[in-house]
Structure formats: C-alpha cells, structure tokens
Amino acid sequence: MDPQQPLTILSARRATEIPQFIQRATALPPAPTSNSTATSPGSFTSSPHPGPPTPSPSPSPGSKAAVGDYIWTNGSLPCVHLQAQIQIRILYPTQGGREAWGISVLNPNKTTPQRGCEGAHPHLLLSFPYGQLSFGFKQEPLQGTVYLNYVAVEYNVSFPQATQWTFSVQNSSLRELQAPLGQSFSCRNASIILSPAFHLDLLFLKLQAARLPPTGAFGPSFSCPSDQSILLPLIIGLIALGLLTLVLVIFCISRRRAPAYQPL
C-alpha cells in the first residue's frame, strides 16, 4: 500500500439479496456475573441497550448465499480485496443468569466498505446495520509477508433471552491470515478469537491485502494450514491410486502377451 497516494472511497460488489442475519443460542453452565470482560490482547465489553434491534431470519451459517465481495482502494488503485461470509459469535448473558453463544451472519447487501489504504497501517472499515467492523493489516517487507494484526467490532444485536444488546471488542495483537506479498490467502473457515467471549469467523475466505493488480483480481492462492491438512491426505491417496492402477495395467499386459515360441 502506498501511503503517498490520495484516499478515495471504495467500491463493493455484493451478493444477491438475503435477510440481515441469523441468531442462534446454545446454553452454557451458569456464569458468576452478567458482564464479560477480557484483558489484553483482546478486550470485550457488553452493556444494556435501551431498544434492541429487531432480528430477522436468515440462511444457516455456512451458506454461500451470504458471501460478500469487498474492495478498498488507495487513490484509483485497489489495495485490499476481501471475499468471505462474515460470521460473528458472541457469548452473552441471558435472563436466567446463564450464558449462551449467539451467532450473527452479516448480510453482504447491507455491508459497506469504507475508508481507504492511507498511512503505513490503515484501519479498513465495514459498516452494517447496528454495527461496524474494522480491520488492520501489517506488512513485513523483509519477510515478504502481510497479515491481519488488528480487529475491532461494535455491534448492537438482540439475541434470544439476552439481558444486554450492545457489544464491543478490540484486539491489536493479532497475527492472522498471513500470506506472501502479492498472493491471496484462502481458507474454508478462518476463525479468529478476538476475546474469550467474541469470535470472528470468515467462511469461504479469499483475501489479498497487498500488491493487488489494477483490476483487483486475486493473485496466486496461499491456503491456510487447515485446508492444507485436508488436501495432503487427498493428494497421497490419489498418488497411491495412480500407482495401483499402473501396476494392474502392467500385470494385465504381461498376462496377455503371446509366447515367444510355439510348442512342438
């Protein structure tokens, strides 16, 4: 990213219309307090809200219908390209004095990228109804890598039986989604723990945060470790199957070969 270039507002290509988000809850053992707080590197706060937003139904988490496509620019050039289904998981207090996990899937059609890539370490914003999400990336030219080092989320949301509706978290000590400069980072499910009570999931993820071409197209793909662990056994299995097929073909050819002489 070139800090000398002027800032312009970015563009976003969005998926087809879907409802805003999904909300689900899973009960956990009783908690001693109703508020959750985590210390550095991730800090999480929750507080009462006078009028919680009204939830609307949405597809199940993991549905590709909720994958959004977002581009930030620096001047006239794209600097960050993010493609993912963004899922927020929050551990919240319930009316019965217990705790539960709530899940929200952001609607790409109502999620807008803002700000740009000015400065050495810019914070890029995604705004959506009742909240916003901020990303920060850091380049290491000597190592030839770029990675996500900062995430902040502010969110007003009404989960089932919740006693609080305003949540916020910030973590500036991350080292996630690392990829070589000029390459894109891809992962089926990249889960980022911002605090013990606040997780950010990026499903069907493709991300490039440096050295994008003028078209904004992704560069060569660098897969996350979890995807690599799935592909390795598959590759080994395919190689073994190919060798077995070759042995069987050679065996069949040798059996069908005519004898070199005729018996008397």
Tab-separated table of N, CA and C in Angstrom, residues 82-227:
chain	number	residue	atom	x	y	z
A	82	LEU	N	-11.372	-8.400	-0.113
A	82	LEU	CA	-11.874	-9.401	0.832
A	82	LEU	C	-13.124	-10.043	0.268
A	83	GLN	N	-13.136	-11.358	0.267
A	83	GLN	CA	-14.308	-12.125	-0.153
A	83	GLN	C	-14.562	-13.181	0.915
A	84	ALA	N	-15.710	-13.106	1.596
A	84	ALA	CA	-15.976	-14.034	2.692
A	84	ALA	C	-17.416	-13.913	3.161
A	85	GLN	N	-17.879	-14.955	3.815
A	85	GLN	CA	-19.065	-14.856	4.657
A	85	GLN	C	-18.582	-14.493	6.052
A	86	ILE	N	-19.062	-13.378	6.579
A	86	ILE	CA	-18.606	-12.874	7.872
A	86	ILE	C	-19.617	-13.273	8.939
A	87	GLN	N	-19.132	-14.009	9.908
A	87	GLN	CA	-19.991	-14.546	10.970
A	87	GLN	C	-19.434	-14.108	12.321
A	88	ILE	N	-20.287	-13.533	13.159
A	88	ILE	CA	-19.894	-13.054	14.481
A	88	ILE	C	-20.507	-13.957	15.543
A	89	ARG	N	-19.673	-14.424	16.473
A	89	ARG	CA	-20.147	-15.261	17.584
A	89	ARG	C	-19.848	-14.553	18.904
A	90	ILE	N	-20.897	-14.390	19.719
A	90	ILE	CA	-20.778	-13.645	20.972
A	90	ILE	C	-21.323	-14.487	22.122
A	91	LEU	N	-20.564	-14.564	23.206
A	91	LEU	CA	-21.033	-15.188	24.443
A	91	LEU	C	-21.722	-14.106	25.275
A	92	TYR	N	-23.046	-14.243	25.482
A	92	TYR	CA	-23.816	-13.173	26.119
A	92	TYR	C	-24.586	-13.700	27.336
A	93	PRO	N	-24.894	-12.825	28.316
A	93	PRO	CA	-25.677	-13.235	29.484
A	93	PRO	C	-27.161	-13.319	29.147
A	94	THR	N	-27.847	-14.294	29.729
A	94	THR	CA	-29.272	-14.489	29.478
A	94	THR	C	-30.085	-14.105	30.714
A	95	GLN	N	-31.402	-14.069	30.540
A	95	GLN	CA	-32.295	-13.653	31.618
A	95	GLN	C	-32.289	-14.633	32.783
A	96	GLY	N	-31.949	-15.876	32.550
A	96	GLY	CA	-31.915	-16.865	33.623
A	96	GLY	C	-30.617	-16.894	34.386
A	97	GLY	N	-29.735	-15.922	34.169
A	97	GLY	CA	-28.464	-15.896	34.866
A	97	GLY	C	-27.431	-16.837	34.268
A	98	ARG	N	-27.694	-17.328	33.079
A	98	ARG	CA	-26.753	-18.209	32.415
A	98	ARG	C	-26.063	-17.458	31.276
A	99	GLU	N	-25.325	-18.188	30.456
A	99	GLU	CA	-24.678	-17.611	29.291
A	99	GLU	C	-24.970	-18.477	28.077
A	100	ALA	N	-24.979	-17.852	26.908
A	100	ALA	CA	-25.242	-18.586	25.665
A	100	ALA	C	-24.440	-17.950	24.544
A	101	TRP	N	-24.148	-18.759	23.532
A	101	TRP	CA	-23.474	-18.258	22.334
A	101	TRP	C	-24.510	-17.807	21.315
A	102	GLY	N	-24.387	-16.585	20.847
A	102	GLY	CA	-25.226	-16.081	19.767
A	102	GLY	C	-24.419	-15.957	18.485
A	103	ILE	N	-25.057	-16.232	17.361
A	103	ILE	CA	-24.397	-16.193	16.052
A	103	ILE	C	-25.129	-15.216	15.139
A	104	SER	N	-24.391	-14.320	14.507
A	104	SER	CA	-24.943	-13.412	13.505
A	104	SER	C	-24.140	-13.533	12.216
A	105	VAL	N	-24.831	-13.672	11.102
A	105	VAL	CA	-24.197	-13.704	9.784
A	105	VAL	C	-24.532	-12.391	9.074
A	106	LEU	N	-23.518	-11.631	8.699
A	106	LEU	CA	-23.753	-10.328	8.089
A	106	LEU	C	-24.313	-10.471	6.679
A	107	ASN	N	-25.221	-9.569	6.358
A	107	ASN	CA	-25.811	-9.523	5.025
A	107	ASN	C	-24.904	-8.709	4.101
A	108	PRO	N	-24.325	-9.313	3.059
A	108	PRO	CA	-23.422	-8.564	2.174
A	108	PRO	C	-24.084	-7.370	1.497
A	109	ASN	N	-25.385	-7.463	1.243
A	109	ASN	CA	-26.074	-6.378	0.558
A	109	ASN	C	-26.279	-5.157	1.446
A	110	LYS	N	-26.075	-5.328	2.755
A	110	LYS	CA	-26.213	-4.210	3.687
A	110	LYS	C	-24.903	-3.932	4.418
A	111	THR	N	-23.809	-4.459	3.885
A	111	THR	CA	-22.486	-4.260	4.471
A	111	THR	C	-21.636	-3.472	3.486
A	112	THR	N	-21.131	-2.314	3.932
A	112	THR	CA	-20.464	-1.379	3.024
A	112	THR	C	-19.030	-1.122	3.468
A	113	PRO	N	-18.050	-1.304	2.588
A	113	PRO	CA	-16.667	-0.950	2.928
A	113	PRO	C	-16.476	0.560	2.914
A	114	GLN	N	-15.681	1.060	3.856
A	114	GLN	CA	-15.411	2.492	3.969
A	114	GLN	C	-13.942	2.704	4.301
A	115	ARG	N	-13.525	3.968	4.230
A	115	ARG	CA	-12.137	4.380	4.417
A	115	ARG	C	-11.278	3.819	3.287
A	116	GLY	N	-9.974	3.979	3.411
A	116	GLY	CA	-9.061	3.530	2.375
A	116	GLY	C	-7.721	3.144	2.954
A	117	CYS	N	-6.720	3.027	2.096
A	117	CYS	CA	-5.431	2.460	2.495
A	117	CYS	C	-4.372	3.527	2.728
A	118	GLU	N	-4.750	4.674	3.253
A	118	GLU	CA	-3.769	5.703	3.539
A	118	GLU	C	-2.986	5.332	4.792
A	119	GLY	N	-1.751	5.813	4.898
A	119	GLY	CA	-0.933	5.544	6.069
A	119	GLY	C	-0.224	4.208	5.979
A	120	ALA	N	0.724	4.011	6.900
A	120	ALA	CA	1.508	2.776	6.895
A	120	ALA	C	0.688	1.585	7.370
A	121	HIS	N	-0.203	1.804	8.338
A	121	HIS	CA	-1.007	0.712	8.894
A	121	HIS	C	-2.471	1.157	8.964
A	122	PRO	N	-3.159	1.205	7.845
A	122	PRO	CA	-4.539	1.717	7.833
A	122	PRO	C	-5.526	0.750	8.471
A	123	HIS	N	-6.616	1.310	9.004
A	123	HIS	CA	-7.735	0.520	9.511
A	123	HIS	C	-8.885	0.648	8.514
A	124	LEU	N	-9.294	-0.471	7.967
A	124	LEU	CA	-10.332	-0.507	6.941
A	124	LEU	C	-11.654	-0.882	7.582
A	125	LEU	N	-12.712	-0.166	7.239
A	125	LEU	CA	-13.990	-0.290	7.928
A	125	LEU	C	-15.024	-0.992	7.061
A	126	LEU	N	-15.799	-1.882	7.698
A	126	LEU	CA	-17.021	-2.435	7.118
A	126	LEU	C	-18.171	-2.003	8.017
A	127	SER	N	-19.121	-1.248	7.465
A	127	SER	CA	-20.283	-0.831	8.246
A	127	SER	C	-21.496	-1.645	7.823
A	128	PHE	N	-22.332	-1.980	8.799
A	128	PHE	CA	-23.545	-2.757	8.564
A	128	PHE	C	-24.598	-2.296	9.558
A	129	PRO	N	-25.878	-2.639	9.360
A	129	PRO	CA	-26.913	-2.185	10.291
A	129	PRO	C	-26.583	-2.574	11.729
A	130	TYR	N	-26.617	-1.607	12.613
A	130	TYR	CA	-26.402	-1.786	14.050
A	130	TYR	C	-24.956	-2.080	14.419
A	131	GLY	N	-24.007	-1.852	13.516
A	131	GLY	CA	-22.633	-2.111	13.916
A	131	GLY	C	-21.608	-1.795	12.845
A	132	GLN	N	-20.349	-2.012	13.201
A	132	GLN	CA	-19.250	-1.836	12.270
A	132	GLN	C	-18.097	-2.745	12.675
A	133	LEU	N	-17.256	-3.057	11.684
A	133	LEU	CA	-16.119	-3.955	11.864
A	133	LEU	C	-14.911	-3.307	11.212
A	134	SER	N	-13.795	-3.242	11.941
A	134	SER	CA	-12.595	-2.577	11.446
A	134	SER	C	-11.438	-3.567	11.372
A	135	PHE	N	-10.706	-3.556	10.236
A	135	PHE	CA	-9.548	-4.420	10.028
A	135	PHE	C	-8.281	-3.572	9.935
A	136	GLY	N	-7.173	-4.110	10.419
A	136	GLY	CA	-5.864	-3.502	10.221
A	136	GLY	C	-4.868	-4.549	9.759
A	137	PHE	N	-4.076	-4.219	8.742
A	137	PHE	CA	-3.090	-5.153	8.197
A	137	PHE	C	-1.689	-4.573	8.356
A	138	LYS	N	-0.723	-5.467	8.487
A	138	LYS	CA	0.669	-5.047	8.645
A	138	LYS	C	1.541	-5.801	7.651
A	139	GLN	N	2.406	-5.065	6.961
A	139	GLN	CA	3.350	-5.673	6.029
A	139	GLN	C	4.722	-5.799	6.685
A	140	GLU	N	5.413	-6.874	6.360
A	140	GLU	CA	6.797	-7.074	6.770
A	140	GLU	C	7.628	-7.296	5.505
A	141	PRO	N	8.151	-6.220	4.910
A	141	PRO	CA	8.859	-6.346	3.629
A	141	PRO	C	10.069	-7.272	3.691
A	142	LEU	N	10.788	-7.285	4.826
A	142	LEU	CA	11.969	-8.144	4.912
A	142	LEU	C	11.598	-9.619	4.826
A	143	GLN	N	10.477	-9.983	5.459
A	143	GLN	CA	9.997	-11.362	5.383
A	143	GLN	C	9.135	-11.603	4.148
A	144	GLY	N	8.719	-10.523	3.491
A	144	GLY	CA	7.885	-10.661	2.303
A	144	GLY	C	6.490	-11.156	2.606
A	145	THR	N	5.920	-10.730	3.753
A	145	THR	CA	4.598	-11.204	4.155
A	145	THR	C	3.709	-10.034	4.567
A	146	VAL	N	2.413	-10.298	4.613
A	146	VAL	CA	1.418	-9.364	5.126
A	146	VAL	C	0.415	-10.169	5.939
A	147	TYR	N	-0.088	-9.591	7.043
A	147	TYR	CA	-1.009	-10.333	7.898
A	147	TYR	C	-1.980	-9.376	8.594
A	148	LEU	N	-3.058	-9.949	9.113
A	148	LEU	CA	-4.061	-9.197	9.883
A	148	LEU	C	-3.557	-9.041	11.312
A	149	ASN	N	-3.421	-7.796	11.776
A	149	ASN	CA	-2.916	-7.578	13.135
A	149	ASN	C	-3.895	-6.826	14.030
A	150	TYR	N	-5.029	-6.364	13.472
A	150	TYR	CA	-5.968	-5.569	14.280
A	150	TYR	C	-7.393	-5.827	13.815
A	151	VAL	N	-8.291	-6.049	14.782
A	151	VAL	CA	-9.727	-6.151	14.506
A	151	VAL	C	-10.479	-5.473	15.645
A	152	ALA	N	-11.474	-4.668	15.303
A	152	ALA	CA	-12.374	-4.075	16.293
A	152	ALA	C	-13.802	-4.228	15.788
A	153	VAL	N	-14.712	-4.553	16.704
A	153	VAL	CA	-16.118	-4.748	16.350
A	153	VAL	C	-16.985	-3.996	17.345
A	154	GLU	N	-17.985	-3.280	16.839
A	154	GLU	CA	-19.055	-2.699	17.654
A	154	GLU	C	-20.373	-3.199	17.090
A	155	TYR	N	-21.252	-3.696	17.980
A	155	TYR	CA	-22.451	-4.369	17.472
A	155	TYR	C	-23.586	-4.228	18.473
A	156	ASN	N	-24.757	-3.780	17.993
A	156	ASN	CA	-25.997	-3.794	18.760
A	156	ASN	C	-26.888	-4.882	18.178
A	157	VAL	N	-27.187	-5.897	18.960
A	157	VAL	CA	-27.928	-7.044	18.440
A	157	VAL	C	-28.750	-7.668	19.560
A	158	SER	N	-29.920	-8.188	19.214
A	158	SER	CA	-30.817	-8.816	20.184
A	158	SER	C	-30.789	-10.324	19.993
A	159	PHE	N	-30.127	-11.025	20.908
A	159	PHE	CA	-30.121	-12.484	20.901
A	159	PHE	C	-31.255	-13.005	21.785
A	160	PRO	N	-31.685	-14.254	21.612
A	160	PRO	CA	-32.787	-14.803	22.418
A	160	PRO	C	-32.482	-14.761	23.919
A	161	GLN	N	-33.426	-14.240	24.698
A	161	GLN	CA	-33.343	-14.184	26.159
A	161	GLN	C	-32.156	-13.349	26.662
A	162	ALA	N	-31.617	-12.478	25.825
A	162	ALA	CA	-30.445	-11.696	26.225
A	162	ALA	C	-30.830	-10.585	27.189
A	163	THR	N	-29.929	-10.271	28.114
A	163	THR	CA	-30.126	-9.143	29.020
A	163	THR	C	-29.338	-7.917	28.573
A	164	GLN	N	-28.481	-8.059	27.582
A	164	GLN	CA	-27.695	-6.949	27.058
A	164	GLN	C	-27.658	-7.041	25.543
A	165	TRP	N	-27.501	-5.874	24.904
A	165	TRP	CA	-27.612	-5.824	23.449
A	165	TRP	C	-26.481	-5.051	22.777
A	166	THR	N	-25.613	-4.413	23.553
A	166	THR	CA	-24.510	-3.656	22.980
A	166	THR	C	-23.197	-4.344	23.317
A	167	PHE	N	-22.432	-4.684	22.292
A	167	PHE	CA	-21.191	-5.426	22.484
A	167	PHE	C	-20.073	-4.748	21.690
A	168	SER	N	-18.870	-4.778	22.234
A	168	SER	CA	-17.713	-4.255	21.509
A	168	SER	C	-16.469	-5.036	21.914
A	169	VAL	N	-15.533	-5.134	20.992
A	169	VAL	CA	-14.282	-5.848	21.240
A	169	VAL	C	-13.200	-5.233	20.373
A	170	GLN	N	-11.964	-5.288	20.857
A	170	GLN	CA	-10.822	-4.790	20.094
A	170	GLN	C	-9.610	-5.646	20.412
A	171	ASN	N	-8.857	-6.018	19.381
A	171	ASN	CA	-7.632	-6.789	19.572
A	171	ASN	C	-6.592	-6.282	18.579
A	172	SER	N	-5.504	-5.736	19.110
A	172	SER	CA	-4.446	-5.174	18.271
A	172	SER	C	-3.172	-6.005	18.316
A	173	SER	N	-3.274	-7.248	18.790
A	173	SER	CA	-2.096	-8.119	18.915
A	173	SER	C	-2.253	-9.391	18.099
A	174	LEU	N	-2.947	-9.290	16.984
A	174	LEU	CA	-3.202	-10.470	16.164
A	174	LEU	C	-2.060	-10.703	15.174
A	175	ARG	N	-1.945	-11.937	14.761
A	175	ARG	CA	-1.078	-12.309	13.635
A	175	ARG	C	-1.795	-13.424	12.883
A	176	GLU	N	-2.796	-13.029	12.097
A	176	GLU	CA	-3.685	-13.983	11.437
A	176	GLU	C	-3.677	-13.749	9.922
A	177	LEU	N	-4.117	-14.766	9.187
A	177	LEU	CA	-4.329	-14.677	7.733
A	177	LEU	C	-3.058	-14.242	7.005
A	178	GLN	N	-1.924	-14.763	7.443
A	178	GLN	CA	-0.638	-14.353	6.873
A	178	GLN	C	-0.415	-15.005	5.517
A	179	ALA	N	0.073	-14.205	4.570
A	179	ALA	CA	0.337	-14.698	3.216
A	179	ALA	C	1.531	-13.954	2.633
A	180	PRO	N	2.223	-14.550	1.665
A	180	PRO	CA	3.307	-13.835	0.986
A	180	PRO	C	2.766	-12.616	0.239
A	181	LEU	N	3.568	-11.572	0.157
A	181	LEU	CA	3.173	-10.372	-0.578
A	181	LEU	C	2.877	-10.717	-2.031
A	182	GLY	N	1.765	-10.203	-2.535
A	182	GLY	CA	1.371	-10.477	-3.906
A	182	GLY	C	0.540	-11.724	-4.077
A	183	GLN	N	0.317	-12.472	-2.989
A	183	GLN	CA	-0.513	-13.669	-3.052
A	183	GLN	C	-1.769	-13.471	-2.206
A	184	SER	N	-2.803	-14.242	-2.519
A	184	SER	CA	-4.049	-14.185	-1.760
A	184	SER	C	-4.065	-15.297	-0.720
A	185	PHE	N	-4.768	-15.046	0.368
A	185	PHE	CA	-4.941	-16.035	1.437
A	185	PHE	C	-6.323	-16.645	1.287
A	186	SER	N	-6.410	-17.967	1.245
A	186	SER	CA	-7.698	-18.639	1.090
A	186	SER	C	-7.883	-19.662	2.201
A	187	CYS	N	-9.139	-19.798	2.653
A	187	CYS	CA	-9.437	-20.736	3.734
A	187	CYS	C	-10.942	-20.975	3.766
A	188	ARG	N	-11.339	-22.235	3.967
A	188	ARG	CA	-12.764	-22.543	4.052
A	188	ARG	C	-13.378	-21.986	5.328
A	189	ASN	N	-12.611	-21.953	6.413
A	189	ASN	CA	-13.141	-21.444	7.678
A	189	ASN	C	-11.989	-20.911	8.512
A	190	ALA	N	-11.795	-19.602	8.493
A	190	ALA	CA	-10.778	-18.953	9.308
A	190	ALA	C	-11.461	-18.347	10.526
A	191	SER	N	-11.211	-18.920	11.700
A	191	SER	CA	-11.834	-18.455	12.940
A	191	SER	C	-10.811	-17.660	13.741
A	192	ILE	N	-11.162	-16.414	14.066
A	192	ILE	CA	-10.261	-15.516	14.782
A	192	ILE	C	-10.848	-15.243	16.161
A	193	ILE	N	-10.107	-15.577	17.204
A	193	ILE	CA	-10.554	-15.362	18.583
A	193	ILE	C	-10.117	-13.960	19.009
A	194	LEU	N	-11.070	-13.045	19.076
A	194	LEU	CA	-10.771	-11.679	19.491
A	194	LEU	C	-10.722	-11.555	21.003
A	195	SER	N	-11.529	-12.340	21.687
A	195	SER	CA	-11.525	-12.454	23.142
A	195	SER	C	-12.219	-13.771	23.471
A	196	PRO	N	-12.159	-14.240	24.724
A	196	PRO	CA	-12.849	-15.493	25.049
A	196	PRO	C	-14.345	-15.459	24.756
A	197	ALA	N	-14.948	-14.272	24.723
A	197	ALA	CA	-16.391	-14.165	24.520
A	197	ALA	C	-16.768	-13.612	23.150
A	198	PHE	N	-15.790	-13.447	22.252
A	198	PHE	CA	-16.079	-12.809	20.963
A	198	PHE	C	-15.199	-13.435	19.891
A	199	HIS	N	-15.840	-14.137	18.955
A	199	HIS	CA	-15.116	-14.789	17.863
A	199	HIS	C	-15.598	-14.231	16.523
A	200	LEU	N	-14.675	-14.117	15.584
A	200	LEU	CA	-14.986	-13.686	14.222
A	200	LEU	C	-14.636	-14.820	13.266
A	201	ASP	N	-15.639	-15.305	12.518
A	201	ASP	CA	-15.437	-16.392	11.563
A	201	ASP	C	-15.529	-15.842	10.146
A	202	LEU	N	-14.554	-16.175	9.328
A	202	LEU	CA	-14.540	-15.795	7.913
A	202	LEU	C	-14.604	-17.079	7.101
A	203	LEU	N	-15.786	-17.377	6.556
A	203	LEU	CA	-16.012	-18.616	5.828
A	203	LEU	C	-15.860	-18.385	4.329
A	204	PHE	N	-15.401	-19.426	3.623
A	204	PHE	CA	-15.160	-19.343	2.171
A	204	PHE	C	-14.285	-18.121	1.865
A	205	LEU	N	-13.227	-17.970	2.647
A	205	LEU	CA	-12.419	-16.747	2.634
A	205	LEU	C	-11.423	-16.717	1.479
A	206	LYS	N	-11.361	-15.562	0.815
A	206	LYS	CA	-10.258	-15.192	-0.064
A	206	LYS	C	-9.897	-13.749	0.275
A	207	LEU	N	-8.613	-13.511	0.519
A	207	LEU	CA	-8.169	-12.189	0.963
A	207	LEU	C	-6.811	-11.879	0.352
A	208	GLN	N	-6.680	-10.661	-0.147
A	208	GLN	CA	-5.363	-10.158	-0.548
A	208	GLN	C	-5.244	-8.735	-0.051
A	209	ALA	N	-4.205	-8.490	0.759
A	209	ALA	CA	-4.070	-7.204	1.434
A	209	ALA	C	-2.859	-6.409	0.962
A	210	ALA	N	-2.220	-6.809	-0.108
A	210	ALA	CA	-1.075	-6.063	-0.626
A	210	ALA	C	-0.799	-6.471	-2.063
A	211	ARG	N	-0.292	-5.514	-2.842
A	211	ARG	CA	0.168	-5.743	-4.215
A	211	ARG	C	-0.920	-6.342	-5.107
A	212	LEU	N	-2.088	-5.738	-5.039
A	212	LEU	CA	-3.163	-6.147	-5.940
A	212	LEU	C	-2.931	-5.556	-7.326
A	213	PRO	N	-3.310	-6.271	-8.387
A	213	PRO	CA	-3.238	-5.689	-9.729
A	213	PRO	C	-4.309	-4.616	-9.894
A	214	PRO	N	-4.207	-3.766	-10.906
A	214	PRO	CA	-5.204	-2.699	-11.102
A	214	PRO	C	-6.628	-3.211	-11.236
A	215	THR	N	-6.798	-4.446	-11.693
A	215	THR	CA	-8.148	-4.998	-11.831
A	215	THR	C	-8.743	-5.428	-10.498
A	216	GLY	N	-7.915	-5.554	-9.454
A	216	GLY	CA	-8.394	-6.040	-8.169
A	216	GLY	C	-8.510	-7.544	-8.085
A	217	ALA	N	-8.067	-8.263	-9.113
A	217	ALA	CA	-8.164	-9.724	-9.116
A	217	ALA	C	-7.185	-10.323	-8.110
A	218	PHE	N	-7.557	-11.472	-7.558
A	218	PHE	CA	-6.699	-12.153	-6.600
A	218	PHE	C	-5.459	-12.712	-7.287
A	219	GLY	N	-4.338	-12.700	-6.559
A	219	GLY	CA	-3.117	-13.319	-7.039
A	219	GLY	C	-3.110	-14.808	-6.747
A	220	PRO	N	-1.961	-15.463	-6.928
A	220	PRO	CA	-1.858	-16.896	-6.622
A	220	PRO	C	-2.313	-17.182	-5.199
A	221	SER	N	-2.978	-18.308	-5.013
A	221	SER	CA	-3.609	-18.617	-3.732
A	221	SER	C	-2.635	-19.288	-2.770
A	222	PHE	N	-2.651	-18.822	-1.515
A	222	PHE	CA	-1.903	-19.435	-0.420
A	222	PHE	C	-2.926	-19.978	0.567
A	223	SER	N	-2.981	-21.291	0.731
A	223	SER	CA	-4.021	-21.924	1.550
A	223	SER	C	-3.651	-21.903	3.026
A	224	CYS	N	-4.671	-21.833	3.873
A	224	CYS	CA	-4.466	-21.870	5.314
A	224	CYS	C	-4.052	-23.280	5.743
A	225	PRO	N	-3.415	-23.437	6.919
A	225	PRO	CA	-2.955	-24.759	7.357
A	225	PRO	C	-4.059	-25.800	7.439
A	226	SER	N	-5.272	-25.402	7.846
A	226	SER	CA	-6.350	-26.387	7.964
A	226	SER	C	-6.739	-26.945	6.605
A	227	ASP	N	-6.745	-26.091	5.564
A	227	ASP	CA	-7.038	-26.578	4.217
A	227	ASP	C	-5.915	-27.466	3.702
